[in-house]
Amino acid sequence: MAAPGRHIGHSVQRNGRFILYNLEQLLGHRGFGWTSALRQQAAEANKESAESVVIPRKKTWSREAVLEALASTVSRDPTAYPYQFQDDPYLSPRTSTEFKLFSLSQESGRSAAKYIVNNNPKLFTKDFAEPHIPCLMPETVSLRLEEVSEEALKERITLRKVTAAVDMYDQLLQAGTTVSMETTHSLLDLICLYSDRDPVQDGEPQTDDAEFGEELKKRKARVRRASDFLKFTWKENNNAERIFNLLPERDTRCYSALIRGMVKHGAYAKAFSMYTDMLNNRLTADVHIFNALISAAPDVRDKFNERWDLVAELLNQMNQQKVRPDLLTFNSVLKALRRCGFLAKTQALHTLNEMKALGIAPSLASYDHILAVFYKSASSAQNNTDLLQEVIAELEGRIFTCQDPDDVLFFSSAMRICLDSKDLELGYKIQSLVDVGENWRLLGDSFQQSIYYGRFFNLLCMMEHIDVVLKWYKQIIPSLYYPNPQGMRDLLQALDTDSRLDLLPSIWKDIKTLGHDNKPDLVEELLSLMAREKHSSEVQESFAACALDVKSVFDLRPSIEWSAASLSHITTLLLRANKTRQAWEMLQLFKSRNRVPSEGLLNNFLSVCHSDGDSQKAVQLVQLSAAFCLPTTWRLAKRALAEFELTEEQRAILSELETAGEPSD
């Protein structure tokens, strides 16, 4: 049956083409009422359409074009952990601390693997990747040129072998070989960058030399200064200074390397002395020298006006030497103004206007320095946010690239001002600016990102409706933000403000997931909100289940101590859900944990015993109160005698407790 059917289909298709061809011929000879004018218009239209066809040029696509196109169709999954942890679900972080630990562990593993591959290149010669991926292949980290030559010196400089490069330079000088000025510049840059020490290569253990260890001990014995936070400090008469002094001719680039290295490693006064020596030799500085000196100006002057005078003097010298300032120059000025006290506000605006006059667009770091000048404290932010409004209006809709290392501080600083001023609308504008393009990359590292989203979430909890808060809560947690205990406390307060305490059990699950169930203060606040007032029976059941879950968590962690308030809250929640047996077990915990129940809790328990008609439990409750030596024991005994049907033995026990505890007139 299949073969005949196929022949029939082929015959129909062939005959169909024949009929269509004849029909087209017939329609071509018959006009169906078309006039000659209409025919002429149709011919002209066909001619124009034929002439307007433009064949596009061949477009060359990058190798990543398909991946980029596919990536643009997929949005971020708010329920997923960051992408870097999806290869190993076991290492899915729950807190910011775990995020830092796991990410550093991954990076450490990569560095160790890279170290092994680079130091054993003969074991990794096969390349299976298509196209070739250079970063997966061994890098050249070992020295290949052993002869004394300038090429060998360049190789050591390229591989960042500081000690080996200095030794090779000395050997070249001893052999009478002249080293080119370009290679000398690269050598000075290398030595000054790493403060005359070999940098730690990928995967190598970080070992501090004995001299640096002694230096650290000396620092701990005195008052800490800003320079103490530097990893290495500039050593007197190091190899950079020695090589510099051996040079027959010293140009601006040589001075630039030393001055920038001295500023980087805390030798600020020595950098200014080197700059004076350069001027005495009738050399002009470059923009990098001025940038370094301006940033170091506040560290060599004590008074605010002296600091600004020094910065202004450097700017005047730039003008005299016809050195055009760049973005980093003005950012260095603005950063120095943050330490110039009362002069800062006036001079900061002048600096910003000067930038615009020169056609230099401010970066995010520029605006961050200006915000720091005008909003130094929370009180200043509460009074006025007009400046921040103007900054955000100017930046709205723009896509940024990092031009200054301090660019990553802008968003967290701006959100701090919104939080201090409680300006929710402005906070939304900042968040929308973060969402433009890839501006989110300028939030900084994981720590800075956590600060930003923590402030934004705190602002939402204070000012926004709870439904909107929960929407943002699901959107940024845990994919972007791991809330700390304070963040969860802000969420609990927001639920309390909008009377949505029925959501507390689900928040408790998140508290457990985020690893905050070991914070007694946070757990106690959660329990107090659930136990503060009565709710519907359905809600009380969920509260009781949550309370039992809290109890199980505390039982598994003996290091967490029960407080009397936490025990009372859990017992109250169990009583309201008619879980008398579990509530009685909680009362026993008071005695084992050396905690004292409140009078209100015992009265509530006695009321539940009365509604259940359990006279024996009521007698045991009064006896438990007497064991705690509570002053309310005689009142509980009197109430039990009046409200319960008791046996003679039970009545005798209660009467004795009432008489023993009743105060004498």
XYZ file of C-alpha atoms in Angstrom, residues 153-154 156-158 161-162 165-166 169-170 173 179-197 234 237-262 264-265 274:
61
model
C 66.459 40.592 30.835
C 63.264 41.290 28.874
C 62.594 38.032 33.187
C 60.687 41.305 33.176
C 57.835 39.734 31.199
C 60.869 37.717 38.060
C 62.008 40.756 40.040
C 65.720 40.617 36.466
C 67.818 42.712 38.867
C 70.764 43.773 34.888
C 73.763 43.798 37.220
C 76.491 46.251 33.628
C 70.884 48.411 28.354
C 68.385 50.332 26.258
C 66.356 53.011 27.967
C 63.085 51.277 27.079
C 64.169 48.083 28.862
C 65.398 50.122 31.822
C 61.986 51.785 32.064
C 60.274 48.390 32.131
C 62.677 47.151 34.816
C 62.069 50.189 37.030
C 58.312 49.813 36.576
C 58.516 46.171 37.647
C 60.645 46.852 40.739
C 58.546 49.819 41.866
C 55.258 48.021 41.302
C 56.192 45.119 43.591
C 58.390 47.144 45.985
C 61.534 45.198 45.072
C 59.988 41.819 45.969
C 59.089 51.191 50.430
C 67.996 52.371 49.117
C 66.296 49.454 47.417
C 67.235 48.186 43.983
C 65.002 50.705 42.226
C 66.854 53.622 43.823
C 70.222 51.936 43.247
C 69.575 51.345 39.546
C 68.155 54.852 39.226
C 71.322 56.344 40.705
C 73.491 54.275 38.342
C 71.793 55.641 35.239
C 73.979 58.071 33.258
C 70.870 59.863 32.006
C 67.504 60.038 33.767
C 64.399 61.074 31.926
C 60.837 61.780 33.070
C 59.820 58.145 32.706
C 62.488 57.038 35.222
C 61.332 59.620 37.753
C 57.718 58.631 37.095
C 58.381 54.983 37.940
C 60.039 55.818 41.265
C 57.565 58.500 42.333
C 54.561 56.310 41.595
C 56.163 53.356 43.374
C 56.948 55.481 46.444
C 51.946 53.277 46.099
C 54.015 51.851 48.950
C 62.161 62.932 44.218
